[in-house]
Coordinates of C-alpha atoms and ligand atoms in Angstrom, one line a residue:
X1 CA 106.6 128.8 115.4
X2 CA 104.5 125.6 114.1
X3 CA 107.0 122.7 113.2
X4 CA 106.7 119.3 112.1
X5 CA 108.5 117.5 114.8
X6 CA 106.4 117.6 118.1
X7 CA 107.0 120.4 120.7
X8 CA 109.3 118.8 123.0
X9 CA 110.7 116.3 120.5
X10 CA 113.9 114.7 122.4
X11 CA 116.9 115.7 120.5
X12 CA 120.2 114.3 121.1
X13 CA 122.8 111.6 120.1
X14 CA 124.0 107.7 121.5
X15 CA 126.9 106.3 122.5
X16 CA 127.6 102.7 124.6
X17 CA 129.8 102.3 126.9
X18 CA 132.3 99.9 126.3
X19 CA 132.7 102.2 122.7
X20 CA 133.8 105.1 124.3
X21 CA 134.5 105.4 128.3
X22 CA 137.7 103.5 128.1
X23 CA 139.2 103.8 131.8
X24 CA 138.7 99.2 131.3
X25 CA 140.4 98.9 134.9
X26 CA 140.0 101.5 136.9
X27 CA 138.4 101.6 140.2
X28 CA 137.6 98.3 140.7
X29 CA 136.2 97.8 137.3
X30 CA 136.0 94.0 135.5
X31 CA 136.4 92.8 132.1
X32 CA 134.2 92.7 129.9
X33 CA 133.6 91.0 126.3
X34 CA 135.0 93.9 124.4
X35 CA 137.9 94.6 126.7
X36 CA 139.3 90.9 125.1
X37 CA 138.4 92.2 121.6
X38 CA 141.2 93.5 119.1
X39 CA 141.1 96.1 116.6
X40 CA 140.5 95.5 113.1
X41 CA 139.2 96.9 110.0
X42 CA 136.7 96.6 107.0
X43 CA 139.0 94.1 105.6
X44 CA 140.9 92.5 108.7
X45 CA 138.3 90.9 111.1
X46 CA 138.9 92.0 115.0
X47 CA 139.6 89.1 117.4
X48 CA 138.6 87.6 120.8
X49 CA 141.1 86.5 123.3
X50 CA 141.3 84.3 126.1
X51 CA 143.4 86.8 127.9
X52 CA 144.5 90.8 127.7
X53 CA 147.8 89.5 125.1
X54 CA 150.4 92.0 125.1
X55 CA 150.8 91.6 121.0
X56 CA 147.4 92.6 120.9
X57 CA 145.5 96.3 121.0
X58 CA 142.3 96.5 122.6
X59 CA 140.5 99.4 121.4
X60 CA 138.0 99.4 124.1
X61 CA 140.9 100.0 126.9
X62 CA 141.3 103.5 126.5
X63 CA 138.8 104.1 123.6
X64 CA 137.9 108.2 123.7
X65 CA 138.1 108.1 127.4
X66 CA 134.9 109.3 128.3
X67 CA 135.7 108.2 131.5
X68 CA 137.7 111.4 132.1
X69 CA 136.3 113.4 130.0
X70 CA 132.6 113.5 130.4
X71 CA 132.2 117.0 131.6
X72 CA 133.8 118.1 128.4
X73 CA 131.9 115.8 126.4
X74 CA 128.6 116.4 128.0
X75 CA 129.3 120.5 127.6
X76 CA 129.4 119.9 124.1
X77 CA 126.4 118.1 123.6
X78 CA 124.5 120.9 125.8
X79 CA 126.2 122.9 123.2
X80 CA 124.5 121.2 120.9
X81 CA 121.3 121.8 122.2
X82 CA 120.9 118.0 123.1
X83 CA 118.1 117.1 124.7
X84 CA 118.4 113.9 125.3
X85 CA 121.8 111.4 125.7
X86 CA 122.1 107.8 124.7
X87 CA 124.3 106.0 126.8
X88 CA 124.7 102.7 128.5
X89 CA 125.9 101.1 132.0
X90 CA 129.0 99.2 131.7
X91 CA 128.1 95.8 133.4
X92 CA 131.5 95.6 134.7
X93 CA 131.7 98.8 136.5
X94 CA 129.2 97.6 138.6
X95 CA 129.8 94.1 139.0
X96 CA 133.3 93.5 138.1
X97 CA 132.4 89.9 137.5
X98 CA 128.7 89.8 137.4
X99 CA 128.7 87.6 139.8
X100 CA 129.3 89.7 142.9
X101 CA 126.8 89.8 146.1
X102 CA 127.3 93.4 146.1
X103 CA 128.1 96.0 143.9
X104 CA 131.3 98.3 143.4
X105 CA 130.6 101.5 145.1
X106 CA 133.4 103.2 143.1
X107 CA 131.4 102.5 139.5
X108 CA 127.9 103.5 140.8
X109 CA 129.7 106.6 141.7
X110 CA 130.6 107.2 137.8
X111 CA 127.4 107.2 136.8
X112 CA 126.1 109.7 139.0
X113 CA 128.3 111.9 138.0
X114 CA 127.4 111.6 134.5
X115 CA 123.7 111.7 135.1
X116 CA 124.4 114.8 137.5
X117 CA 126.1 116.7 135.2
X118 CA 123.3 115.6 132.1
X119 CA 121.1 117.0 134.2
X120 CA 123.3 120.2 135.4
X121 CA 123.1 120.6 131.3
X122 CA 119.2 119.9 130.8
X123 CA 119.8 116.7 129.1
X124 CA 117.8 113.7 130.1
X125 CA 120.0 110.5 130.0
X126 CA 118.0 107.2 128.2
X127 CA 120.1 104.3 129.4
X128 CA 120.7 101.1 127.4
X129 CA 121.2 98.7 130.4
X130 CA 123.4 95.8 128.4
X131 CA 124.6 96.9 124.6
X132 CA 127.5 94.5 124.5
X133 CA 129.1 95.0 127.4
X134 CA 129.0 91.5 128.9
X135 CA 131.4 90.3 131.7
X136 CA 134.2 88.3 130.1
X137 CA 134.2 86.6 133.1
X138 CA 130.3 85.1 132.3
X139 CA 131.6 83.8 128.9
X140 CA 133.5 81.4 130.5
X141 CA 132.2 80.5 133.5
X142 CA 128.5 80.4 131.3
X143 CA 129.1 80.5 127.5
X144 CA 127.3 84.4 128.3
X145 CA 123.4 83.7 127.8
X146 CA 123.5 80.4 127.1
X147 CA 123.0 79.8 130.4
X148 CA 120.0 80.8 132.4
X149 CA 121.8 81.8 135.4
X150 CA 122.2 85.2 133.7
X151 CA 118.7 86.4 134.4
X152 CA 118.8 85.9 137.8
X153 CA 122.3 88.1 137.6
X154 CA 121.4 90.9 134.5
X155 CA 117.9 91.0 137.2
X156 CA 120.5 91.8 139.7
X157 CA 122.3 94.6 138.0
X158 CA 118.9 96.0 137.2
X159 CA 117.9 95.9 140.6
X160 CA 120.8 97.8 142.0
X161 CA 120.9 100.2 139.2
X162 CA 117.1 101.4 139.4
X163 CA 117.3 102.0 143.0
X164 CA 120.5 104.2 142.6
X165 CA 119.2 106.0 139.7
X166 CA 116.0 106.9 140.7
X167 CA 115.1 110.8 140.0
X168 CA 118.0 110.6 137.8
X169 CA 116.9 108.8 135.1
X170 CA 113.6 107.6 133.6
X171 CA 114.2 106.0 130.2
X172 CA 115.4 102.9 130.1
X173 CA 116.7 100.3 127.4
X174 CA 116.7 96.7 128.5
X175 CA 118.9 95.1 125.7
X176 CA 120.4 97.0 122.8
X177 CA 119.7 95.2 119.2
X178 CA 118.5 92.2 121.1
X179 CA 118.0 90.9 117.3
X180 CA 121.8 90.6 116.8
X181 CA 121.4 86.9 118.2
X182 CA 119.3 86.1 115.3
X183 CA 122.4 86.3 113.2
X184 CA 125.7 84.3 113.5
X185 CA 127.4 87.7 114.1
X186 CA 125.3 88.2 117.6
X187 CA 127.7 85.5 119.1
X188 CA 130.6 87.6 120.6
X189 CA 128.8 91.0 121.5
X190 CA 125.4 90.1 122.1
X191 CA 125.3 86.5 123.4
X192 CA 129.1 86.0 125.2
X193 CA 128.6 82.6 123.3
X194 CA 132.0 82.1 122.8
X195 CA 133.3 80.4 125.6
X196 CA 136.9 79.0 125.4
X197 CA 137.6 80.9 122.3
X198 CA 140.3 82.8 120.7
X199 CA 140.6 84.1 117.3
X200 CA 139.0 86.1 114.4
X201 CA 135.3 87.1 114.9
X202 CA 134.3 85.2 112.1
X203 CA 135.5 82.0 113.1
X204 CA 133.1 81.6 116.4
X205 CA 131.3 78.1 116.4
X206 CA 127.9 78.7 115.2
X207 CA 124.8 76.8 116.6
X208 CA 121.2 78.4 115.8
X209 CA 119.8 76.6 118.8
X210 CA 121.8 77.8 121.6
X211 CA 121.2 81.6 119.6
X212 CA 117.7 81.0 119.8
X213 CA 117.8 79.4 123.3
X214 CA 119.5 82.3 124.6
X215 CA 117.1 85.0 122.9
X216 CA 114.7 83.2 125.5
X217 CA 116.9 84.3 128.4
X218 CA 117.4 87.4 126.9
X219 CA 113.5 87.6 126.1
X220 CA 112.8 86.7 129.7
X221 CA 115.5 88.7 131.1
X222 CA 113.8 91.9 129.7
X223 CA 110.5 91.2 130.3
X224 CA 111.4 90.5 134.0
X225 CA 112.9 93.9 134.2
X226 CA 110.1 95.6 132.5
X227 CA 107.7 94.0 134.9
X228 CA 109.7 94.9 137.5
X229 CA 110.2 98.6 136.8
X230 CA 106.1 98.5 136.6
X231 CA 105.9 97.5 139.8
X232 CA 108.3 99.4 141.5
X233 CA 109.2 102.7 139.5
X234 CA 105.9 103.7 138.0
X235 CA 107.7 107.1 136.3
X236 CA 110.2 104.7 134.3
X237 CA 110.0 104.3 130.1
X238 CA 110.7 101.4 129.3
X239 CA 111.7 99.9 125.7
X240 CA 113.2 97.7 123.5
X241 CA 115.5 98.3 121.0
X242 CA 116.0 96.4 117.7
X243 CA 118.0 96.6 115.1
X244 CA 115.8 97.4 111.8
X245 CA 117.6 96.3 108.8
X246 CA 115.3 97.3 106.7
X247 CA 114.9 94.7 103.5
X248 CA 112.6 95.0 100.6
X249 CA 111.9 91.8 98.0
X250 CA 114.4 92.5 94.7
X251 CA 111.5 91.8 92.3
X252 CA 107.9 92.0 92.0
X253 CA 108.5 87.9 91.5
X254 CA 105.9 86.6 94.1
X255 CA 109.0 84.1 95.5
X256 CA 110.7 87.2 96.0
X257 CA 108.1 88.8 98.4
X258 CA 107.6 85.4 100.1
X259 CA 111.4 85.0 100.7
X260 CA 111.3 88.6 102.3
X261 CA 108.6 88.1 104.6
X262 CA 110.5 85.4 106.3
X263 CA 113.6 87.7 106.2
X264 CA 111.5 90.9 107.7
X265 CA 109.8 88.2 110.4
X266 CA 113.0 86.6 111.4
X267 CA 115.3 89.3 111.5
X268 CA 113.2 92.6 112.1
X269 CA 109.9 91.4 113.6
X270 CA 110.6 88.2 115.9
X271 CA 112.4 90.0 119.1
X272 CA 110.0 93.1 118.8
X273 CA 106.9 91.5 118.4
X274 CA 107.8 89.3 121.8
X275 CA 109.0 92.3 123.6
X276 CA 106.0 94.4 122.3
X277 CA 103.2 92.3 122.0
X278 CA 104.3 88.8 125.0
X279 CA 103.9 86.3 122.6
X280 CA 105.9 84.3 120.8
X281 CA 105.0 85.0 116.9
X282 CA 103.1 82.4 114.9
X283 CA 105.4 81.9 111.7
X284 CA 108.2 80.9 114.4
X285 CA 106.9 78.1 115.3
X286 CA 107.2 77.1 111.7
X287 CA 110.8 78.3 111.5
X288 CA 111.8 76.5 114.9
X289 CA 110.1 73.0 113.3
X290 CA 111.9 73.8 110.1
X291 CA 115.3 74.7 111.9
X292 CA 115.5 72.0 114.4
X293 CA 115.2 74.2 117.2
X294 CA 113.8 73.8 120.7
X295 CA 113.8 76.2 122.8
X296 CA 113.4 74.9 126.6
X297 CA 110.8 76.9 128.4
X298 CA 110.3 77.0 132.2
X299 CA 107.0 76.8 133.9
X300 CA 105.8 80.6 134.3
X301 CA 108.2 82.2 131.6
X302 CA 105.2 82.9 129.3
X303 CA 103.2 84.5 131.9
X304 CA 106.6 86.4 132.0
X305 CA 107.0 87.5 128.5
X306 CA 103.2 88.5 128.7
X307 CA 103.6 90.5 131.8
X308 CA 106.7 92.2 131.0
X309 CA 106.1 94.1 127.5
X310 CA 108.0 97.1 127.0
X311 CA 106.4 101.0 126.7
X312 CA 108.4 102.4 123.8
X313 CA 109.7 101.2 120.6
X314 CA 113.6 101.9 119.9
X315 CA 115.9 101.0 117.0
X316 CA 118.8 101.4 115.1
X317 CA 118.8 102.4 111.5
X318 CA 121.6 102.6 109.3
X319 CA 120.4 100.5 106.0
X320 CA 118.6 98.6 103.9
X321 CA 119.1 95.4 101.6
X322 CA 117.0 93.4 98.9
X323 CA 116.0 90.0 99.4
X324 CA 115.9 86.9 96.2
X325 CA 114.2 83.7 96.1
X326 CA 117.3 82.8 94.7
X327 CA 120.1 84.9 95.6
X328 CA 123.2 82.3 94.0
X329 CA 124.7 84.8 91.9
X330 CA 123.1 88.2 92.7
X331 CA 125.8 90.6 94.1
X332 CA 125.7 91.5 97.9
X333 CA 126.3 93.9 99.9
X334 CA 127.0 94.2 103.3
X335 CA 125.2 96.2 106.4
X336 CA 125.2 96.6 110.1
X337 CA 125.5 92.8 111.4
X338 CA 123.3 91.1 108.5
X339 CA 124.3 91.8 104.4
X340 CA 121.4 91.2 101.8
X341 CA 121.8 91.8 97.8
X342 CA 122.3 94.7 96.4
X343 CA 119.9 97.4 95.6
X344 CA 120.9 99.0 92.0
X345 CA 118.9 101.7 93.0
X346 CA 121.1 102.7 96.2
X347 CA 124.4 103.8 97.0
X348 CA 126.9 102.4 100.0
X349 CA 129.1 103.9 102.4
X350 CA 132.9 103.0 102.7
X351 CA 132.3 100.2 104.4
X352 CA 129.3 99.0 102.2
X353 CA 126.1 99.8 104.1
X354 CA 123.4 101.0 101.9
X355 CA 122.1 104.8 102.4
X356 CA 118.5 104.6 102.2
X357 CA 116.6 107.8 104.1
X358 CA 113.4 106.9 102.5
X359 CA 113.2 103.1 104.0
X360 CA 113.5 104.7 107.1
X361 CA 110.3 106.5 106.7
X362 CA 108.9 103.0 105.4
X363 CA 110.5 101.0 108.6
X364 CA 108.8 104.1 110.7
X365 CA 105.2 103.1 109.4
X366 CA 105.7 99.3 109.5
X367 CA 106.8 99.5 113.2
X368 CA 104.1 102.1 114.1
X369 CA 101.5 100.4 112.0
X370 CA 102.4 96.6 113.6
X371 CA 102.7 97.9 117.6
X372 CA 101.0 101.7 117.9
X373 CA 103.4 102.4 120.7
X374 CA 105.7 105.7 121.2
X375 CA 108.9 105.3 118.8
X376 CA 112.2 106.3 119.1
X377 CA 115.1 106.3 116.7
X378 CA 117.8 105.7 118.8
X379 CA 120.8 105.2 116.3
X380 CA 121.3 106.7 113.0
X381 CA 124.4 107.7 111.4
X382 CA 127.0 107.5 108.9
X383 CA 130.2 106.0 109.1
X384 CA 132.9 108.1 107.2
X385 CA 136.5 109.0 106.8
X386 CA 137.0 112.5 108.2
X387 CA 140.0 114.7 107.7
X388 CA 141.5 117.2 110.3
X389 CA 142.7 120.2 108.1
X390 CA 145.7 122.1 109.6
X391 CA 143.4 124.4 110.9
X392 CA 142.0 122.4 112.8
X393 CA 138.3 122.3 111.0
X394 CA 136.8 119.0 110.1
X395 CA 134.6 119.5 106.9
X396 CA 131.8 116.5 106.8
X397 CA 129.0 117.5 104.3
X398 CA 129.0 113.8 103.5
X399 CA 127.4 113.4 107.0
X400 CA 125.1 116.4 106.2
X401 CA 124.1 114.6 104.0
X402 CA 123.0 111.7 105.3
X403 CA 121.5 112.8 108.5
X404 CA 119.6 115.4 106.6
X405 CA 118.0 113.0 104.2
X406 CA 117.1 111.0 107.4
X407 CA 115.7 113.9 109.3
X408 CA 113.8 114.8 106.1
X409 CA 111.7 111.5 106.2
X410 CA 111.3 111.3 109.7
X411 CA 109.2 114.7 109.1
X412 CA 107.4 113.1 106.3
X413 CA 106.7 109.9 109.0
X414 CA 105.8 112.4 111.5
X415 CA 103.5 113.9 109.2
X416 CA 101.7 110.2 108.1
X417 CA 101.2 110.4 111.9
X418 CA 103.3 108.5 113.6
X419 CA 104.1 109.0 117.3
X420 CA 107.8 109.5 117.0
X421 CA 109.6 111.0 120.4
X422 CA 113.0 111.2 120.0
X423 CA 116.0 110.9 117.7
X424 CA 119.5 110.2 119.0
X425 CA 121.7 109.7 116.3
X426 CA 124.4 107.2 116.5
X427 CA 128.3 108.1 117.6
X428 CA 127.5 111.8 118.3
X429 CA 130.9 112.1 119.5
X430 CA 133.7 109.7 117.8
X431 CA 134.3 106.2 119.1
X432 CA 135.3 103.1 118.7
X433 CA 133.3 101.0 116.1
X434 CA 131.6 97.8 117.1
X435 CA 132.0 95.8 113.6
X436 CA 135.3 96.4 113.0
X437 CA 136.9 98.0 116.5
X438 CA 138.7 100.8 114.6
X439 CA 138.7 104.7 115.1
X440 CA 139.0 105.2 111.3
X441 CA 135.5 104.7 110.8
X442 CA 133.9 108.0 112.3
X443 CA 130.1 108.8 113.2
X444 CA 130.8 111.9 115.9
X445 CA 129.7 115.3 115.7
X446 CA 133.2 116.0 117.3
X447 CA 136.2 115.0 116.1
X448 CA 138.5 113.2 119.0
X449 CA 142.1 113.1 118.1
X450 CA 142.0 109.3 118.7
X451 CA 143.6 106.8 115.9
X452 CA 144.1 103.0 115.0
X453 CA 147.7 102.7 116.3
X454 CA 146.4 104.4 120.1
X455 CA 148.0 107.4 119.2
X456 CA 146.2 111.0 119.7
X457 CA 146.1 113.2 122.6
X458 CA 142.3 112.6 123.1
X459 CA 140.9 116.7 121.7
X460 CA 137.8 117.1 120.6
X461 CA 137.0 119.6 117.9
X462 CA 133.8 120.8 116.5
X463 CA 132.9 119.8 112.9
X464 CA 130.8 121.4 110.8
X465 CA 128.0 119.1 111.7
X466 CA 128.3 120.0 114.8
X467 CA 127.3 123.6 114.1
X468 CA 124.9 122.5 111.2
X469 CA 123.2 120.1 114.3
X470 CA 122.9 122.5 116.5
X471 CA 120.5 124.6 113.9
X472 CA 118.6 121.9 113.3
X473 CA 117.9 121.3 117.2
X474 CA 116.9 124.9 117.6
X475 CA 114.6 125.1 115.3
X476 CA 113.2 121.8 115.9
X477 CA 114.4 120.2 113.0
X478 CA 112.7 123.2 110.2
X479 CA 116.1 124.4 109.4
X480 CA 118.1 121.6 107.7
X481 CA 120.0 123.9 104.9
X482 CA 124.0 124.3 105.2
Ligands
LIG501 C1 124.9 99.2 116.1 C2 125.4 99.2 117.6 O1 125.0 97.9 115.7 O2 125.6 100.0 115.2 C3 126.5 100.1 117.9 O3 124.4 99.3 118.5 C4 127.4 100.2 116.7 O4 127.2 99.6 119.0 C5 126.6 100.8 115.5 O5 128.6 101.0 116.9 C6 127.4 101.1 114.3 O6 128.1 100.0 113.9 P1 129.7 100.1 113.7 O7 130.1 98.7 113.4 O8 129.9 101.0 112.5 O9 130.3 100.6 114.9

């Protein structure tokens, strides 16, 4: 049968770690940033704290406990017809600290047995090396990536985990939505650049230097491991992964376009175009001077950044936003880490992020059009309320919906010719939500009986999307009715 999407076209669905292994201290296991994170809500922000408080829940502790159920989970994606499976290495696993000369036997061990059993399945894992999983213990000894000591030690992790995992997996993610740290909200999750801090999210000092100063870690970091992987596992993908909040101008006003270029080149383009291209962009060097921001540079880290570029474009997309000259007054919305105004011509999800398929197909041919590299969408999704029925049957068309729409203009970008691989949609199985740290707010395929107070006996059950998914993947994404 002739389809749309390319023969071979990677199917499958993303999770990370810390979001749904649980199993926070077992077997030698560390702490890590979102083990000290509380629940919250849309309306309540989660917290950071010093220590594991016993007032306090920590979603993350036992989240969907992947940990002990993987060769359930797994089976179900197989089920599925996955392909592919998102996940990522939990720092802390392997060193409990991330300081440790050598690394904990007993966590390595984990993750053969989930890469054993993808591949027992036919699913090839793609592994996000670091997507917010930070040792807690690097925040304070550090403040996380302020400090430069943590490429030598994210270099180490890397090291140890592409020697263990060779033959078992080949694509590989250095940083999830390394662009966080161009937003205030980048500092718990993505930077650990919260040292000595306890209290709401929201409230974490905020200093654009030491954000953009630790991007250059990060930057180097990547590029290091990139060059490194070159070198020494030819077979591995390697890619970055960005998170595309989409933003258009609000008006055909000239100011307006202006004002979101700088947004598009700050937010969307910046990390990529280092990580793709090894240079530093030219209109930063404009928004550093205009900023106040000097970012300290040692001898050879260019060469590094030029050395190390990455093979494969990934991002996330959930939504878009508009973009005013002068935004005093407009209404906003909000939107996976970064708000914007509100376009009258879209609508939101419960918790206020925009649904717009169609941008996705315009992010698709901006990215492809900027960098001509292999793409993959590696989060996609929507979060929703679901409802178990007596029955047992969770009925989602809401989530048809969405992911239908967003399947529907991937075809029509795959058709303006771009090079797109895969598509792992995000959540595939229900977890624990990085924003807010709640259950409530559901992305999965399957249902897990898993709520806000810790309550649930941890089943999963198939929802109709799971069944409506598993169509689509058969017939390589032609059959997206009911
Ligand atoms: C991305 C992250 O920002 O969006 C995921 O990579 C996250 O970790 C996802 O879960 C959805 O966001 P949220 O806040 O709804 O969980």
């Amino acid at each position: 049968m002739e389809t749309t999407f390319p023969k071979g076209f990677l199917w499958g669905g993303a999770c990370a770690a810390n979001q749904f292994e649980g199993g926070w201290n077992l077997d030698g296991k560390g702490e890590s940033v979102p083990d000290h994170c509380t629940n919250g809500s849309v309306t309540t922000p989660k917290w950071v704290t010093r220590t594991i408080r016993p007032d306090k829940f920590y979603p993350s502790h036992e989240a969907i406990d992947f940990y002990h159920h993987y060769e359930e989970d797994i089976a179900l994606f197989a089920e599925m017809g996955f392909k592919v499976f998102r996940t990522s290495i939990n720092w802390t696993r392997i060193f409990p600290t991330g300081e440790e000369a050598q690394p904990n036997e007993a966590g390595l061990a984990f993750y053969d047995r989930v890469f054993d059993c993808c591949k027992q399945h036919g699913i090839e894992p793609l592994v996000t090396i670091s997507h917010y999983e930070l040792p807690y213990h690097l925040v304070e000894k550090y403040n996380g990536w302020a400090s430069r000591e943590l490429i030598e030690l994210y270099m180490r992790l890397c090291r140890v985990i592409f020697a263990r995992y060779q033959g078992k997996v080949k694509y590989w993610l250095t940083f999830n939505e390394i662009n966080a740290g161009t937003r205030p909200a980048g500092n718990l999750m993505a930077l650990g650049t919260c040292r000595g801090y306890e209290g709401p999210r929201p409230g974490i000092p905020d200093d654009p230097q030491t954000r953009y100063q630790v991007l250059h870690h990060q930057f180097v970091a990547s590029a290091k491991a990139v060059a490194y992987a070159h070198r020494n596992y030819p077979e591995y993908v390697m890619g970055c992964m960005i998170l595309f909040a989409a933003s258009y101008p609000l008006t055909c006003n000239p100011e307006d376009l202006i004002a979101n270029q700088q947004n598009m080149n700050q937010m969307n383009w910046f990390c990529g175009d280092i990580q793709c291209r090894g240079i530093y962009p030219y209109y930063a060097m404009r928004f550093f001077a205009e900023h106040n921001i000097q970012i300290q540079m040692e001898p050879g880290d260019l060469e590094i950044l030029k050395e190390g570029t990455v093979d494969l474009y990934t991002f996330s997309y959930y939504m878009s936003t508009c973009v005013s000259a002068q935004d005093a007054g407009k209404e906003k919305v909000s939107g996976n880490m970064v708000g914007g105004v509100k376009n009258p011509y879209l609508k939101a999800s419960d918790w206020g992020w925009q649904i717009d398929p169609v941008g996705l197909r315009w992010s698709l041919n901006e990215i492809y059009s900027r960098y001509g590299k292999p793409i993959m969408v590696v989060e996609n999704g929507l979060g929703a309320y679901d409802k178990l029925e007596a029955d047992g049957s969770i009925h989602d068309p809401y989530r048809i919906d969405y992911l239908r729409a967003h399947i529907q203009q991937m075809a029509e970008a795959v058709k303006d010719g771009i090079n797109l691989i895969g598509y792992t949609p995000w959540g595939c199985i229900d977890l624990v939500s990085a924003s807010t740290g709640e259950m409530a707010k559901r992305y999965g395929f399957i249902y897990v009986d898993k709520y806000d107070d810790g309550t649930g006996d941890l089943s999963r059950r198939r929802k109709d999307s799971f069944y409506w998914y598993q169509k689509v993947i058969a017939t390589n994404g032609e059959d997206l009715s009911d």
